[in-house]
Coordinates of C-alpha atoms in Angstrom, one line a residue:
X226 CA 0.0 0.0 0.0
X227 CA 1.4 3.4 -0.8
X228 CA 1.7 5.9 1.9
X229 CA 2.8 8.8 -0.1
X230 CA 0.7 10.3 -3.6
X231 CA 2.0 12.2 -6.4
X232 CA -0.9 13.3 -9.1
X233 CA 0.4 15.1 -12.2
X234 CA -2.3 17.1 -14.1
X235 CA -1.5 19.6 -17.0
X236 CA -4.9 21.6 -16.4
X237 CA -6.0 23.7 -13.3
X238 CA -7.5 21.9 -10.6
X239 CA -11.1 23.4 -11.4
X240 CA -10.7 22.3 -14.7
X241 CA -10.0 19.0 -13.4
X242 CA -12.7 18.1 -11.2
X243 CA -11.9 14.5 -11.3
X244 CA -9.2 14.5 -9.9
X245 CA -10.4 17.0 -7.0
X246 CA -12.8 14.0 -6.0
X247 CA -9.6 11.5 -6.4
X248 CA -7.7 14.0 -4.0
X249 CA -10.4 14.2 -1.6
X250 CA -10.8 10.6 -1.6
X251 CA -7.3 9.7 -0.6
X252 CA -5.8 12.5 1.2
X253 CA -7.0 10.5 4.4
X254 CA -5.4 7.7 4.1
X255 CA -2.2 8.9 1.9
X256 CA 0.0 12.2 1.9
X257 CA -1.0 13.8 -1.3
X258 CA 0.8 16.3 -3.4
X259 CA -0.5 17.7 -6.8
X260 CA 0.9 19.4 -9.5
X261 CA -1.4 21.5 -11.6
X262 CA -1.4 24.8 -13.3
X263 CA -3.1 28.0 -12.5
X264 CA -4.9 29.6 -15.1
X265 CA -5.7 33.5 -15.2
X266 CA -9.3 32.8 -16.1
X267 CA -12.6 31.3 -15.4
X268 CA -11.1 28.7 -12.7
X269 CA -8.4 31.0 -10.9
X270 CA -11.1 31.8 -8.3
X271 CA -12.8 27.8 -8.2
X272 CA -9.4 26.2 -7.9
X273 CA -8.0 29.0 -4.9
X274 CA -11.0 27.5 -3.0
X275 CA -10.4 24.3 -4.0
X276 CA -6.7 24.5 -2.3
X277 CA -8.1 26.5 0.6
X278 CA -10.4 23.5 1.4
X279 CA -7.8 20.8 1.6
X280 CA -5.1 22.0 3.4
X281 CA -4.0 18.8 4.7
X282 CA -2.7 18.4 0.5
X283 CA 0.9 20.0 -0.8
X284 CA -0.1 21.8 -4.2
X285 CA 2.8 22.8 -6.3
X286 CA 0.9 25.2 -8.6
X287 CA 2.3 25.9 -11.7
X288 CA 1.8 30.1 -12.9
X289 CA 3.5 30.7 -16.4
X290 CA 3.5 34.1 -16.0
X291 CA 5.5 34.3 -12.6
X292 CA 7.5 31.4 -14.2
X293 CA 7.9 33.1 -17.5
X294 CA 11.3 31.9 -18.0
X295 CA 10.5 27.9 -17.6
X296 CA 7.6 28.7 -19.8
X297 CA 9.3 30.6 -22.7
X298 CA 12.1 27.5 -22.2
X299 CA 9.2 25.1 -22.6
X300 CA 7.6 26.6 -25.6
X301 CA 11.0 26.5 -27.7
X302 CA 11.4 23.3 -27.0
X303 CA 7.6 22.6 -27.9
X304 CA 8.4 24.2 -31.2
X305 CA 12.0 22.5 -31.7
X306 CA 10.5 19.3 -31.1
X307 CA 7.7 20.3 -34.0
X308 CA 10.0 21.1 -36.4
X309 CA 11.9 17.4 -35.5
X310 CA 8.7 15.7 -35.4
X311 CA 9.1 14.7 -39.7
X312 CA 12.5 13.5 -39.0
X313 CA 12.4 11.7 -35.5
X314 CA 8.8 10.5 -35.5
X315 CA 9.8 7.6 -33.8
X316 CA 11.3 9.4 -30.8
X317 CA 8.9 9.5 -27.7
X318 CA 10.4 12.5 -26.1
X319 CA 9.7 14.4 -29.4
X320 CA 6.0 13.2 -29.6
X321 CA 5.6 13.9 -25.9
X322 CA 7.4 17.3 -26.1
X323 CA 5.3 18.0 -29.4
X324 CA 2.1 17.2 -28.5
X325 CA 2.3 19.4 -25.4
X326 CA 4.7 22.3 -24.0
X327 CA 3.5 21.7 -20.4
X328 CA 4.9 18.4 -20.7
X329 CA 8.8 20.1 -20.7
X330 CA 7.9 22.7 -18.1
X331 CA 6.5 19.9 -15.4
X332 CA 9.6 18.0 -15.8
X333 CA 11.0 21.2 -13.6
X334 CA 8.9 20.7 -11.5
X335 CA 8.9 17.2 -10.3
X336 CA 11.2 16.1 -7.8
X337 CA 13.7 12.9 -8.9
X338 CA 14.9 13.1 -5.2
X339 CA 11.2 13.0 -3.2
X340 CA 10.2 9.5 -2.2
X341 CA 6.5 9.0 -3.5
X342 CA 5.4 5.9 -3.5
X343 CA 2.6 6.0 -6.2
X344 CA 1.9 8.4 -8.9
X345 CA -1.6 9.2 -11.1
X346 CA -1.3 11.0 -14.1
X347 CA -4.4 13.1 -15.5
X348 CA -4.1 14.2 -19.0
X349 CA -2.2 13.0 -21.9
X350 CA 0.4 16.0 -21.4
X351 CA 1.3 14.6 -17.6
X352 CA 1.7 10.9 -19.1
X353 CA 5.4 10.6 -20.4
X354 CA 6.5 12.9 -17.3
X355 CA 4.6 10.8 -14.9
X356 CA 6.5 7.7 -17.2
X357 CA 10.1 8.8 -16.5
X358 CA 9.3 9.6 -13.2
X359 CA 7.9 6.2 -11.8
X360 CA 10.4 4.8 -13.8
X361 CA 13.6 6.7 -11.7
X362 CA 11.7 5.9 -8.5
X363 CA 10.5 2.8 -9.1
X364 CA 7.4 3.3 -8.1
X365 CA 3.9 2.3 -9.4
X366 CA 1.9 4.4 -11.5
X367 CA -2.0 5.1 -12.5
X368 CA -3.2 6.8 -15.3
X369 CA -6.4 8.2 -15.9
X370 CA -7.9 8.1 -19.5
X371 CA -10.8 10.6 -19.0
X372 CA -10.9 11.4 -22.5
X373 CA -9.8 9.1 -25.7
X374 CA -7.1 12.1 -26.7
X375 CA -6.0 10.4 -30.4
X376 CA -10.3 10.8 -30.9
X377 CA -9.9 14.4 -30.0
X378 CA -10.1 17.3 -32.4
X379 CA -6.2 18.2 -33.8
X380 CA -5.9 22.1 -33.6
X381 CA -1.8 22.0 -34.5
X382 CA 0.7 20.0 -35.8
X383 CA -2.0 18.0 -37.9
X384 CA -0.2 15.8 -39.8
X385 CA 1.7 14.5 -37.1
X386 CA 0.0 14.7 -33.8
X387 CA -2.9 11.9 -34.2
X388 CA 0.5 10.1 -34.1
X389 CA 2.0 11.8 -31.3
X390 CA -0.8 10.9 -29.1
X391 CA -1.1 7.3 -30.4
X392 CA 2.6 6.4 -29.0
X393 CA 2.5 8.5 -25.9
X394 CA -0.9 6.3 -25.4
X395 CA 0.8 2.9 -26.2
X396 CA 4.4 4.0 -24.5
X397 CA 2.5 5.0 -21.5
X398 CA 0.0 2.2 -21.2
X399 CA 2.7 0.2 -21.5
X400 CA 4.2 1.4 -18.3
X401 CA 1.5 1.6 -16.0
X402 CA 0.9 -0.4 -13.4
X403 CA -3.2 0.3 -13.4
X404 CA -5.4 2.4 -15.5
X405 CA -8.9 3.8 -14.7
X406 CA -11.0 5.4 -17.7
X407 CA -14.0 6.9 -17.1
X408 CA -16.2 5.7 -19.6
X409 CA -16.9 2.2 -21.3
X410 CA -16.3 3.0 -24.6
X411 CA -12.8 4.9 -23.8
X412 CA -12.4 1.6 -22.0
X413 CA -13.7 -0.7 -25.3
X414 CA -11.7 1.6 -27.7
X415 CA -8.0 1.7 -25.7
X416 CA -8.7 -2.2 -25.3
X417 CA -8.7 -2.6 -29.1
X418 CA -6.4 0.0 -30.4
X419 CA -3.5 -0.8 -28.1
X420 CA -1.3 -3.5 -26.3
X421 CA -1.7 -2.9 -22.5
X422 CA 0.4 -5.9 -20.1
X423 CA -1.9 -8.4 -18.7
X424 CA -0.5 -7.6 -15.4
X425 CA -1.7 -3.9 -15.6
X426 CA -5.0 -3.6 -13.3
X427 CA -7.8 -1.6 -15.5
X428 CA -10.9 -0.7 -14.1
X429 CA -13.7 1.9 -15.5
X430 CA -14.8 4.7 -12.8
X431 CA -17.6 7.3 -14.3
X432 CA -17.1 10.6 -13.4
X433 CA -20.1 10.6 -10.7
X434 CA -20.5 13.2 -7.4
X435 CA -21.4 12.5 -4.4
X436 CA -25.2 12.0 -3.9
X437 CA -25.9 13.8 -1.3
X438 CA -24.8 17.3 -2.9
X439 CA -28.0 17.0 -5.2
X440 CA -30.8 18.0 -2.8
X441 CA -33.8 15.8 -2.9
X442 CA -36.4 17.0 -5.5
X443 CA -39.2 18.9 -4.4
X444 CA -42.5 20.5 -6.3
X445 CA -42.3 22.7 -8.7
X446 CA -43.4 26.9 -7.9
X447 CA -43.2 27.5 -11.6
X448 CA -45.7 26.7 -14.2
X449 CA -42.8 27.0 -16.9
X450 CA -40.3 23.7 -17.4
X451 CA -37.0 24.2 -17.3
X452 CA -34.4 22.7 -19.6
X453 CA -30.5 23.5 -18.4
X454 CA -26.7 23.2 -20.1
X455 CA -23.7 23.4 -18.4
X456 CA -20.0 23.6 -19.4
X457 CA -17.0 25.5 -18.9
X458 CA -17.7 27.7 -22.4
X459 CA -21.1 28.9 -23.6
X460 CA -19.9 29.2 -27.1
X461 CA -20.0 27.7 -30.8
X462 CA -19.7 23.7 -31.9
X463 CA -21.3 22.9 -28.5
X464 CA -24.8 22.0 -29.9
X465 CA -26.3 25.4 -28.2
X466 CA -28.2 26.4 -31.9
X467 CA -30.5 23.6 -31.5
X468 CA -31.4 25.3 -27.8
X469 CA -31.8 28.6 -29.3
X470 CA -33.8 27.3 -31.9
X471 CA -36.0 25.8 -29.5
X472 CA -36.5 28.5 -27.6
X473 CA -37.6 30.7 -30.1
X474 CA -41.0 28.5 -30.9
X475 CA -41.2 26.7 -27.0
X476 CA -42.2 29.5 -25.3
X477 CA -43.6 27.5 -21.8
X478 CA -40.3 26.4 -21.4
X479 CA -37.1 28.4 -19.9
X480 CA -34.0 27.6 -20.8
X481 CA -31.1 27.4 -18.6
X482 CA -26.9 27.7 -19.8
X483 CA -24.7 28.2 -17.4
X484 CA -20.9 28.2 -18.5
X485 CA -18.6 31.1 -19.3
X486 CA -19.9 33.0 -22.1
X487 CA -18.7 33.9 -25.2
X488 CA -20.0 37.2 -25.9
X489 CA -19.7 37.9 -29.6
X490 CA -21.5 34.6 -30.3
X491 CA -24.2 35.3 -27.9
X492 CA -24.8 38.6 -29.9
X493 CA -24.8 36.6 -33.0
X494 CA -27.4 34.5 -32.1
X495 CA -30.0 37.0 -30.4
X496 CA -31.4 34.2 -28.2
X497 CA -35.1 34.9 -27.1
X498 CA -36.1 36.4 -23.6
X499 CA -36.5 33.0 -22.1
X500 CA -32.9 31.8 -22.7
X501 CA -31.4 32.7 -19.4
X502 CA -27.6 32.7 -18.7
X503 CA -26.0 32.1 -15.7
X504 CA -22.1 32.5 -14.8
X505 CA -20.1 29.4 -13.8
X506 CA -20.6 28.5 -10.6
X507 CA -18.7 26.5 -7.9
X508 CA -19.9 22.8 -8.1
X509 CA -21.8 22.4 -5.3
X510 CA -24.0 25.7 -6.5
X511 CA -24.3 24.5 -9.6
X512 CA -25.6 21.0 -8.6
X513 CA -27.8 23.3 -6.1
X514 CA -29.3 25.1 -9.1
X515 CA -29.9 21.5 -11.3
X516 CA -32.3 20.1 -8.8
X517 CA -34.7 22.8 -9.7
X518 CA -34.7 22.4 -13.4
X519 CA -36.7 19.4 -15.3
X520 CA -34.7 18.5 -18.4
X521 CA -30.8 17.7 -18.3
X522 CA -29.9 18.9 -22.0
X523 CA -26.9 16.6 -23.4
X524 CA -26.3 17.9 -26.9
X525 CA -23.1 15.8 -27.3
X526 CA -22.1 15.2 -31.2
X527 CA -20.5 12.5 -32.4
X528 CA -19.4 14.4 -35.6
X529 CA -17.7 17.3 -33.4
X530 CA -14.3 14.2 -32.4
X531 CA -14.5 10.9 -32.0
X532 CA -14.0 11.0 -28.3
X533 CA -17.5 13.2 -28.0
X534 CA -19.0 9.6 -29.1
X535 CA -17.6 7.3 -27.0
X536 CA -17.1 9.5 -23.7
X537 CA -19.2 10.1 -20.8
X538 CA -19.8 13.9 -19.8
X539 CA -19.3 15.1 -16.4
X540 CA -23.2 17.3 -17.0
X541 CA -25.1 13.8 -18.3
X542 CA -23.6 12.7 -14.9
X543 CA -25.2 15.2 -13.0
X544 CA -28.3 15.6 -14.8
X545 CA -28.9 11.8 -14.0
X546 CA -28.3 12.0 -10.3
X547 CA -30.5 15.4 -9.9
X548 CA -33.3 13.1 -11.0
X549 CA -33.4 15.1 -14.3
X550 CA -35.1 13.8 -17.5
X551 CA -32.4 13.7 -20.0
X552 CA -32.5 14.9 -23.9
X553 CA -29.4 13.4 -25.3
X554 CA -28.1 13.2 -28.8
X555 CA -27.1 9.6 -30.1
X556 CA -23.5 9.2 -29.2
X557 CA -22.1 5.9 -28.0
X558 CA -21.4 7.2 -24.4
X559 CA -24.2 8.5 -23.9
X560 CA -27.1 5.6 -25.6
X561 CA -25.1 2.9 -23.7
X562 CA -25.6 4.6 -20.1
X563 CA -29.4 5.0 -20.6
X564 CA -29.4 1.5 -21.8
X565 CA -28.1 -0.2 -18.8
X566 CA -29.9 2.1 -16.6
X567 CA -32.6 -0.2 -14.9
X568 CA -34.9 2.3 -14.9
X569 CA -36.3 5.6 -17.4
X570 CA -33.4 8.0 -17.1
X571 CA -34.2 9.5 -20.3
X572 CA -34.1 9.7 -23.9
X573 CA -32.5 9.5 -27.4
X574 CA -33.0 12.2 -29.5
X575 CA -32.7 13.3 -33.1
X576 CA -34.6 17.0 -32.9
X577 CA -34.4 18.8 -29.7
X578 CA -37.6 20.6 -31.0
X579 CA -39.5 17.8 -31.8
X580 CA -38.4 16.2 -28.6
X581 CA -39.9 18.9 -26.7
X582 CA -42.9 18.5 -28.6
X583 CA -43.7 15.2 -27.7
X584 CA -42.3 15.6 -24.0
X585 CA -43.4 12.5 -22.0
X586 CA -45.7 14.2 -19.4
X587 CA -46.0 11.5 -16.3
X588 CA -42.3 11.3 -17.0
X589 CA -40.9 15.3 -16.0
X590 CA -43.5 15.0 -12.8
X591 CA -41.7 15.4 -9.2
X592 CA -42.9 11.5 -8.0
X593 CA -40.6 10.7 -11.1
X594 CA -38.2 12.9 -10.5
X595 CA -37.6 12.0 -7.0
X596 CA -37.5 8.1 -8.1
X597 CA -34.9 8.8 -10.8
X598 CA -32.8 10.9 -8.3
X599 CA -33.1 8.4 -5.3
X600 CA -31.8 4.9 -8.0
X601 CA -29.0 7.5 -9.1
X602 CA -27.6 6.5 -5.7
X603 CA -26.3 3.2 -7.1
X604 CA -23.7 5.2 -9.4
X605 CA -22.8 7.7 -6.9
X606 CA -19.4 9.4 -6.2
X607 CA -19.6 6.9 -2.7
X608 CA -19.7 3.8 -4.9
X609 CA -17.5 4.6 -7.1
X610 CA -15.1 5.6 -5.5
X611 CA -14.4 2.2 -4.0
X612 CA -12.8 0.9 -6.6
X613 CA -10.3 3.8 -6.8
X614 CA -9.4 2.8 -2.8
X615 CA -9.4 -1.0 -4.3
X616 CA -6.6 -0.1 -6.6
X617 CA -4.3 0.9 -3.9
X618 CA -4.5 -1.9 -1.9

């Protein structure tokens, strides 16, 4: 059993709330440390907080602009390693350095002196550092495939870095003493696209919260039904124009989006009076706020990547244990869930519109609602969890 946790992470900690719940999980039984990065945005305010309520935990937070020196270093090299990528495509440290600059700069940062006994990596950018540091320990180490990122959409670097990310996956993997993914069909597809030890432990955990921060359902004091969305970024390609096209003809409904908003698409659109925004809000608001809604909106689309089809979203999550009815699109991630559901979570759909039209009535009533929330229980953070403490032991 290891008494002493490193987790790597190449995003903020509000960014990464899976890997807050991990964190909050083990800090009791293990001394945790965490590197992450802070970000001057959104989550600056959300991840102080987050630190502020686990004291007990050593963060070693990562600012590029007060490090500006290891981050100018680690962009060169980002770009060297680019520009080498055609020649030494072969060469993990250039796919590794390639596919991610943060990936150089946490190097720096880890200690190849401290004695940690375990390490979890989160995100594809902490996976070859997490890699050479088990490897110099000797310790074991976790990843966590929260996303399928060879599935995800390439914004740099595209002739190359579907590649990158195939042999950091497979050089990785490879490595790792267990794996946890967070849905089935990132489980299925790493399964089939790579060769992963028989000796490494996997085990799927879906991204579930506790059940007991969504309050239990009670009756509605509003005639209108509310339909919400939530992400980080209220913004294009996130399957909002089928909510604002709603809107505009389903006028007994409101409809919630809460998210950071992107302001010269909101203009663009001109949504209709009852479109209502809301800022981002700290999780336990937020899941506050979804027990008073009806409909969990989960506009997913397979054609955005190919990880939006087989993934499981952190807001279909929480729509399901608020007891909402769910409107989801046909991705893999998502029809597969409902499917094995024992019970009437929710539905496919094709037309957000037409859904609405034909809205099953007995179904969006609070005795339902309150039945839904109370079997989401069996999914909860508190189950699942247990198979993150199994891992360890």
């Amino acid at each position: 059993m290891a008494n002493s946790i490193l987790f790597i992470t190449t995003s903020s900690l509000a960014a990464n709330p899976r890997l807050v719940k991990e964190i909050e999980v083990l800090k009791n039984s293990y001394s945790c440390t965490v590197i992450c990065y802070k970000h001057d945005d959104w989550s600056l305010e959300l991840s102080q907080r987050i630190m502020s309520n686990n004291k007990d935990v050593r963060f070693i937070e990562i600012d590029r602009n007060s490090e500006w020196m290891s981050t100018i270093m680690s962009k060169l090299k980002h770009k060297l390693s680019v520009l080498l990528n055609p020649i030494l495509k072969s060469n993990i440290k250039i796919s590794a350095f390639a596919s991610n600059d943060k990936s150089v700069q946490i190097m720096k940062f880890m200690s190849f002196e401290e004695k940690y006994e375990h390490i979890i990596a989160h995100n594809l950018g902490a996976f070859y550092p997490a890699v050479k540091l088990a490897k110099k320990l000797k310790v074991t180490l976790q990843l966590d495939i929260e996303d399928y990122y060879p599935g995800e959409a390439l914004y740099f670097n595209k002739s190359y870095e579907k590649e990158n990310r195939n042999r950091l996956m497979q050089y990785s993997l490879k490595n790792a003493t267990s794996i946890t993914y967070a849905s089935k069909g990132i489980a299925m597809q790493c399964k089939k696209q790579y060769v992963i030890p028989d000796s490494s432990a996997q085990i799927t955990i879906i991204n579930a919260f506790k059940s007991d921060d969504f309050p239990k359902p009670s009756p509605k004091k509003n005639e209108r039904l509310k339909a919400v969305w939530f992400s980080q970024n209220i913004g294009p390609n996130r399957g909002l124009e089928s909510v604002f096209e709603a809107a505009k003809v389903h006028f007994d409904f409101e409809f919630h989006l809460i998210g950071n908003s992107n302001k010269k698409y909101i203009e663009s659109i001109i949504p209709s009076p009852n479109v209502i925004f809301h800022e981002i809000l700290p999780q336990w608001e937020l899941h506050q706020l979804l027990s008073e809604m009806d409909i969990g909106l989960a506009l997913e689309s397979k054609d955005a990547d190919f990880n939006r089809d087989i993934c499981l979203t952190n807001k279909f999550l929480a729509y399901a244990q608020a007891g909402l009815y769910i409107l989801a699109t046909d991705t893999f991630g998502q029809r597969d869930f409902l499917k094995d559901l024992h019970y009437n979570a929710g539905e496919i759909i094709t037309n957000l519109s037409d859904a609405l039209n034909v809205l099953p009535v007995l179904e969006i009533a609070n005795e339902q609602k309150i039945k839904r929330w109370e079997k989401a229980k069996t999914f909860g953070w508190e189950k699942e969890q247990l198979k993150l403490k199994q891992l360890l032991y």
